[in-house]
CSV table of C-alpha atoms in Angstrom, one decimal:
chain,number,residue,atom,x,y,z
W,213,MET,CA,8.4,-3.4,-44.4
W,214,SER,CA,11.8,-4.5,-45.8
W,215,GLN,CA,12.4,-8.1,-47.0
W,216,GLY,CA,14.8,-8.7,-44.1
W,217,ASP,CA,12.1,-7.8,-41.7
W,218,ILE,CA,9.6,-10.2,-43.3
W,219,THR,CA,12.2,-13.0,-43.2
W,220,THR,CA,13.0,-12.3,-39.6
W,221,GLU,CA,9.3,-12.4,-38.7
W,222,ARG,CA,8.7,-15.7,-40.3
W,223,ALA,CA,11.7,-17.4,-38.9
W,224,PRO,CA,10.8,-19.9,-36.2
W,225,LEU,CA,12.1,-18.9,-32.8
W,226,PRO,CA,12.5,-21.6,-30.2
W,227,ALA,CA,10.7,-21.4,-26.9
W,228,ALA,CA,14.0,-21.2,-25.1
W,229,ALA,CA,14.9,-18.2,-27.2
W,230,THR,CA,11.5,-16.5,-26.6
W,231,LEU,CA,11.9,-17.1,-22.8
W,232,GLY,CA,15.5,-15.6,-23.0
W,233,LEU,CA,14.1,-12.5,-24.7
W,234,LEU,CA,11.5,-12.2,-22.1
W,235,ARG,CA,14.1,-12.5,-19.3
W,236,SER,CA,16.3,-10.0,-21.0
W,237,GLU,CA,13.4,-7.6,-21.3
W,238,LEU,CA,12.3,-8.0,-17.6
W,239,GLY,CA,15.9,-7.5,-16.5
W,240,LEU,CA,16.1,-4.3,-18.6
W,241,THR,CA,12.7,-3.0,-17.3
W,242,PHE,CA,13.5,-3.7,-13.6
W,243,ARG,CA,17.0,-2.6,-13.7
W,244,ARG,CA,16.2,0.9,-14.9
W,245,LEU,CA,16.5,3.9,-12.5
W,246,ARG,CA,13.2,5.1,-13.8
W,247,THR,CA,11.6,1.9,-12.7
W,248,PHE,CA,13.0,2.1,-9.1
W,249,ALA,CA,11.9,5.7,-8.9
W,250,LEU,CA,8.3,4.9,-10.0
W,251,LEU,CA,8.2,2.0,-7.6
W,252,GLY,CA,9.6,4.1,-4.9
W,253,VAL,CA,6.9,6.8,-5.2
W,254,LEU,CA,4.2,4.1,-5.1
W,255,ALA,CA,5.8,2.7,-2.0
W,256,ALA,CA,5.8,6.1,-0.3
W,257,ILE,CA,2.0,6.6,-0.7
W,258,PRO,CA,0.9,4.1,2.0
W,259,VAL,CA,3.5,5.3,4.2
W,260,LEU,CA,2.4,8.9,3.9
W,261,ILE,CA,-1.4,7.8,4.4
W,262,GLY,CA,-0.4,5.8,7.5
W,263,VAL,CA,1.5,8.6,9.1
W,264,VAL,CA,-1.2,11.1,8.5
W,265,VAL,CA,-3.9,8.8,10.0
W,266,ARG,CA,-1.5,8.1,12.8
W,267,ILE,CA,-1.0,11.7,13.6
W,268,GLU,CA,-4.6,12.5,13.4
W,269,THR,CA,-5.9,9.6,15.5
W,270,GLY,CA,-2.9,9.4,17.9
W,271,GLY,CA,-2.7,5.7,17.2
W,272,GLY,CA,-6.1,5.1,18.9
W,273,PRO,CA,-9.1,3.2,17.5
W,274,SER,CA,-11.4,5.2,15.3
W,275,ASN,CA,-15.1,5.5,16.2
W,276,GLY,CA,-16.1,6.2,12.7
W,277,GLY,CA,-18.6,4.2,10.7
W,278,GLY,CA,-18.1,0.8,9.1
W,279,ALA,CA,-16.1,0.3,5.9
W,280,GLY,CA,-19.1,0.5,3.8
W,281,ALA,CA,-19.0,1.4,0.1
W,282,ASP,CA,-22.2,2.7,-1.4
W,283,GLY,CA,-21.7,4.8,-4.4
W,284,GLY,CA,-18.4,6.5,-4.9
W,285,GLY,CA,-15.9,3.8,-3.7
W,286,PRO,CA,-14.7,1.9,-0.7
W,287,ALA,CA,-14.4,3.9,2.5
W,288,PHE,CA,-11.6,2.1,4.2
W,289,MET,CA,-9.9,5.2,5.6
W,290,ALA,CA,-11.9,5.3,8.8
W,291,GLN,CA,-10.9,1.8,9.6
W,292,ILE,CA,-7.1,2.0,9.3
W,293,SER,CA,-6.6,2.9,13.1
W,294,ASN,CA,-8.7,-0.1,14.0
W,295,ASN,CA,-6.8,-2.6,11.9
W,296,GLY,CA,-3.6,-1.8,10.0
W,297,LEU,CA,-4.5,-4.1,7.3
W,298,PHE,CA,-7.1,-1.7,6.1
W,299,LEU,CA,-4.1,0.5,5.0
W,300,VAL,CA,-3.4,-1.9,2.2
W,301,PHE,CA,-7.1,-1.5,0.9
W,302,THR,CA,-7.0,2.2,1.3
W,303,ALA,CA,-3.6,2.6,-0.5
W,304,LEU,CA,-4.8,0.7,-3.4
W,305,ALA,CA,-8.0,2.6,-3.6
W,306,ALA,CA,-6.1,5.9,-3.4
W,307,THR,CA,-3.4,4.9,-6.0
W,308,LEU,CA,-5.6,3.1,-8.6
W,309,PRO,CA,-7.4,6.1,-10.2
W,310,PHE,CA,-4.2,7.9,-11.1
W,311,PHE,CA,-0.9,7.0,-9.6
W,312,LEU,CA,-0.8,3.2,-10.4
W,313,PRO,CA,-2.0,3.7,-14.1
W,314,LEU,CA,0.3,6.6,-14.4
W,315,THR,CA,3.3,4.5,-13.8
W,316,VAL,CA,2.0,1.8,-16.1
W,317,GLY,CA,1.4,4.4,-18.8
W,318,VAL,CA,5.0,5.5,-18.6
W,319,VAL,CA,6.4,2.0,-19.0
W,320,ALA,CA,3.8,0.9,-21.7
W,321,GLY,CA,4.3,4.1,-23.6
W,322,ASP,CA,8.0,3.7,-23.7
W,323,ALA,CA,7.9,-0.1,-24.7
W,324,ILE,CA,8.2,0.3,-28.5
W,325,ALA,CA,8.7,4.1,-29.0
W,326,GLY,CA,11.5,4.1,-26.5
W,327,GLU,CA,13.5,1.5,-28.4
W,328,ALA,CA,12.9,3.5,-31.6
W,329,SER,CA,14.1,6.7,-30.1
W,330,ALA,CA,17.2,4.9,-28.7
W,331,GLY,CA,18.0,3.5,-32.1
W,332,THR,CA,17.8,-0.1,-30.7
W,333,LEU,CA,14.5,-1.3,-32.2
W,334,ARG,CA,15.9,-2.3,-35.6
W,335,TYR,CA,18.6,-4.4,-33.9
W,336,LEU,CA,15.9,-6.1,-31.8
W,337,LEU,CA,14.1,-7.2,-34.8
W,338,VAL,CA,17.4,-8.5,-36.4
W,339,ALA,CA,18.1,-10.6,-33.4
W,340,PRO,CA,15.9,-12.3,-34.6
W,341,ALA,CA,13.0,-11.7,-32.4
W,342,GLY,CA,10.3,-10.9,-35.0
W,343,ARG,CA,7.7,-8.1,-34.7
W,344,THR,CA,4.9,-10.2,-33.2
W,345,ARG,CA,7.0,-11.9,-30.6
W,346,LEU,CA,8.8,-8.7,-29.7
W,347,LEU,CA,5.4,-7.0,-29.2
W,348,LEU,CA,4.2,-10.0,-27.0
W,349,VAL,CA,7.4,-9.8,-24.9
W,350,LYS,CA,7.0,-6.1,-24.4
W,351,TYR,CA,3.4,-6.4,-23.4
W,352,ALA,CA,4.3,-9.3,-21.0
W,353,SER,CA,7.0,-7.1,-19.4
W,354,THR,CA,4.5,-4.4,-19.0
W,355,LEU,CA,2.0,-6.7,-17.3
W,356,ALA,CA,4.9,-7.9,-15.0
W,357,PHE,CA,5.3,-4.2,-14.0
W,358,CYS,CA,1.6,-4.0,-13.3
W,359,LEU,CA,1.8,-6.7,-10.9
W,360,ALA,CA,5.0,-5.4,-9.3
W,361,ALA,CA,3.6,-2.0,-9.0
W,362,THR,CA,0.6,-3.3,-7.3
W,363,LEU,CA,2.4,-5.6,-4.9
W,364,THR,CA,4.6,-2.6,-4.0
W,365,VAL,CA,1.8,-0.6,-2.9
W,366,ALA,CA,0.2,-3.5,-1.0
W,367,VAL,CA,3.4,-4.6,0.7
W,368,SER,CA,4.2,-1.1,1.7
W,369,GLY,CA,0.7,-0.7,3.1
W,370,LEU,CA,0.8,-4.1,5.0
W,371,VAL,CA,4.2,-3.3,6.6
W,372,THR,CA,3.3,0.3,7.4
W,373,GLY,CA,-0.1,-0.7,8.8
W,374,ALA,CA,1.4,-3.5,11.0
W,375,LEU,CA,4.1,-1.0,12.4
W,376,LEU,CA,1.7,1.9,13.1
W,377,PHE,CA,-1.6,0.3,14.0
W,378,PRO,CA,-3.1,-2.8,15.8
W,379,VAL,CA,-3.8,-5.9,13.6
W,380,GLY,CA,-6.1,-8.8,14.2
W,381,GLU,CA,-9.7,-9.7,13.3
W,382,LEU,CA,-11.3,-7.2,10.9
W,383,THR,CA,-14.7,-6.2,10.0
W,384,THR,CA,-15.8,-6.7,6.4
W,385,ILE,CA,-18.0,-4.2,4.4
W,386,SER,CA,-21.0,-6.5,5.2
W,387,GLY,CA,-20.3,-6.2,8.9
W,388,THR,CA,-19.1,-9.8,9.5
W,389,ARG,CA,-15.8,-10.5,11.3
W,390,ILE,CA,-12.9,-12.4,9.7
W,391,ASP,CA,-9.6,-13.4,11.2
W,392,TYR,CA,-6.3,-11.8,10.2
W,393,SER,CA,-5.1,-14.7,8.0
W,394,GLU,CA,-8.3,-14.6,6.0
W,395,GLY,CA,-7.8,-10.8,5.8
W,396,LEU,CA,-4.3,-11.4,4.4
W,397,TRP,CA,-5.7,-13.8,1.8
W,398,ARG,CA,-8.3,-11.2,0.7
W,399,ALA,CA,-5.6,-8.5,0.5
W,400,LEU,CA,-3.7,-10.8,-1.9
W,401,LEU,CA,-6.7,-11.3,-4.0
W,402,ILE,CA,-7.4,-7.5,-4.0
W,403,ALA,CA,-3.8,-6.9,-5.1
W,404,LEU,CA,-4.3,-9.3,-8.0
W,405,ALA,CA,-7.7,-7.8,-8.9
W,406,VAL,CA,-6.1,-4.3,-9.0
W,407,ALA,CA,-3.3,-5.6,-11.2
W,408,LEU,CA,-5.7,-7.2,-13.6
W,409,SER,CA,-7.6,-3.9,-13.7
W,410,LEU,CA,-4.6,-2.4,-15.5
W,411,VAL,CA,-4.3,-5.0,-18.3
W,412,GLY,CA,-6.6,-3.1,-20.7
W,413,PHE,CA,-4.8,0.3,-20.1
W,414,ALA,CA,-1.4,-1.4,-20.6
W,415,ALA,CA,-2.5,-2.6,-24.0
W,416,LEU,CA,-3.7,1.0,-24.8
W,417,GLY,CA,-0.4,2.3,-23.8
W,418,LEU,CA,1.4,-0.3,-26.0
W,419,PHE,CA,-0.7,0.7,-29.0
W,420,VAL,CA,0.2,4.4,-28.5
W,421,SER,CA,3.8,3.3,-28.3
W,422,THR,CA,3.6,2.0,-31.9
W,423,LEU,CA,2.3,5.3,-33.2
W,424,THR,CA,5.5,7.3,-32.8
W,425,ASN,CA,9.3,7.0,-32.5
W,426,SER,CA,9.4,9.3,-29.6
W,427,GLY,CA,9.3,7.7,-26.1
W,428,ILE,CA,8.4,10.9,-24.4
W,429,ALA,CA,5.6,11.6,-26.9
W,430,ALA,CA,4.2,8.1,-26.2
W,431,MET,CA,4.4,8.3,-22.5
W,432,ALA,CA,2.7,11.8,-22.6
W,433,GLY,CA,0.0,10.5,-24.9
W,434,THR,CA,-0.8,7.5,-22.8
W,435,VAL,CA,-0.9,9.6,-19.6
W,436,GLY,CA,-3.0,12.2,-21.5
W,437,LEU,CA,-5.5,9.5,-22.5
W,438,LEU,CA,-5.6,8.4,-18.8
W,439,VAL,CA,-6.4,12.0,-17.6
W,440,THR,CA,-9.0,12.4,-20.4
W,441,VAL,CA,-10.9,9.2,-19.3
W,442,GLN,CA,-10.8,10.2,-15.7
W,443,ILE,CA,-12.3,13.5,-16.5
W,444,LEU,CA,-15.0,11.9,-18.6
W,445,THR,CA,-16.0,9.8,-15.6
W,446,THR,CA,-16.8,12.9,-13.5
W,447,ILE,CA,-19.2,14.3,-16.3
W,448,PRO,CA,-22.8,13.0,-15.3
W,449,GLN,CA,-24.1,13.8,-18.9
W,450,LEU,CA,-21.9,11.0,-20.1
W,451,ASP,CA,-23.4,8.3,-17.9
W,452,ALA,CA,-24.3,6.2,-20.9
W,453,VAL,CA,-20.6,6.2,-21.9
W,454,HIS,CA,-19.2,5.5,-18.5
W,455,PRO,CA,-19.6,1.6,-18.6
W,456,TYR,CA,-17.4,1.4,-21.7
W,457,LEU,CA,-14.5,3.3,-20.1
W,458,PHE,CA,-11.6,1.2,-19.0
W,459,SER,CA,-11.7,2.5,-15.5
W,460,HIS,CA,-15.4,2.0,-14.9
W,461,HIS,CA,-15.0,-1.1,-12.6
W,462,TRP,CA,-11.6,-0.3,-11.2
W,463,LEU,CA,-13.0,0.0,-7.6
W,464,SER,CA,-14.9,-3.2,-7.9
W,465,PHE,CA,-12.1,-4.9,-5.9
W,466,ALA,CA,-14.0,-3.6,-2.7
W,467,ASP,CA,-16.4,-6.3,-3.3
W,468,LEU,CA,-13.7,-8.8,-2.2
W,469,MET,CA,-14.1,-7.4,1.3
W,470,ARG,CA,-17.8,-8.4,1.4
W,471,GLU,CA,-19.3,-11.6,2.9
W,472,PRO,CA,-20.1,-13.4,0.9
W,473,VAL,CA,-17.9,-12.0,-1.9
W,474,LEU,CA,-19.9,-10.4,-4.8
W,475,TRP,CA,-18.4,-11.5,-7.9
W,476,GLU,CA,-20.5,-9.7,-10.6
W,477,ASN,CA,-18.7,-6.4,-10.8
W,478,LEU,CA,-15.3,-8.2,-10.6
W,479,TYR,CA,-16.2,-10.4,-13.5
W,480,ALA,CA,-17.5,-7.2,-15.5
W,481,ASN,CA,-14.2,-5.6,-14.9
W,482,LEU,CA,-12.2,-8.6,-16.2
W,483,ARG,CA,-14.5,-8.8,-19.3
W,484,LEU,CA,-13.9,-5.1,-19.9
W,485,GLN,CA,-10.2,-5.3,-19.4
W,486,GLY,CA,-10.1,-8.3,-21.7
W,487,PHE,CA,-12.0,-6.5,-24.4
W,488,TYR,CA,-9.5,-3.5,-24.2
W,489,ALA,CA,-6.5,-5.9,-24.3
W,490,LEU,CA,-7.8,-7.7,-27.4
W,491,LEU,CA,-8.8,-4.4,-29.2
W,492,PHE,CA,-5.8,-2.4,-28.5
W,493,GLY,CA,-3.4,-5.4,-28.7
W,494,SER,CA,-4.7,-6.2,-32.0
W,495,ALA,CA,-4.4,-2.5,-33.1
W,496,ALA,CA,-0.8,-2.4,-31.8
W,497,TRP,CA,0.0,-5.6,-33.7
W,498,ALA,CA,-1.6,-4.2,-36.9
W,499,ARG,CA,0.3,-1.0,-36.6
W,500,PHE,CA,3.7,-2.5,-35.7
W,501,ALA,CA,3.5,-5.2,-38.2
W,502,GLY,CA,3.4,-2.8,-41.1
W,503,LYS,CA,5.5,-0.1,-39.6
W,504,ASP,CA,8.6,1.1,-41.5
W,505,ILE,CA,11.5,0.4,-39.0
W,506,SER,CA,14.3,3.1,-39.6
W,507,ALA,CA,15.7,3.2,-36.1
């Protein structure tokens, strides 16, 4: 680390300047064509699911079983034709195992490495932003994308479901009936729960981004870790390891559709994501703080 970098890191940065840096980073993230493409793909998934269900059912109500979830995950698909709001839950359940974290992995992996490969990282540190503040701003921007990506899926599912299927009272996993406004409230909570489920993976991607000066390599490495973890979850012999994988409690959001809500798995998911965020956030800081910035 050069003396100039040390001086920059220790120089106090007013809160207004920090907020300005965050606004600039958010603007850069959400103005990129890549971001629009990622969000566009996510928005198309609920539309595709809705159209397929509409064609299969002819728009009529399903006589399938309830939206029970015992074991593998929430079975919301059969309920879409009965109530379009279930398209929100189905789309989030369909995108969370791979598509949502894939887009987050692209953004997180490119956060630091992308700046290095573009030759702008050194200038950001001279701003002065400081390494710690810059890392925090990059992570905050990635979390903002997590929320934006999740809400994109939810809003697309909500609009598509309302256009293609009837809406109104809906049946919870527990078999009780709730009105549509309560269903909307729970849909919002579910979207927030899904966004929070990506917090740990975002920190992991940020750590990978500090290990290389190649944005493409960082994105590929982050996505590769995602695929590896998802493969590990399918191996029964590794049951003892599964509870420690960041994706273990991802589908716990289904418990928000129970009456009463079961919070145990949701809290376990938040604790696990917090652990990953702390562990890999600290690792990213340790790596970035001592990294020789030559680009």
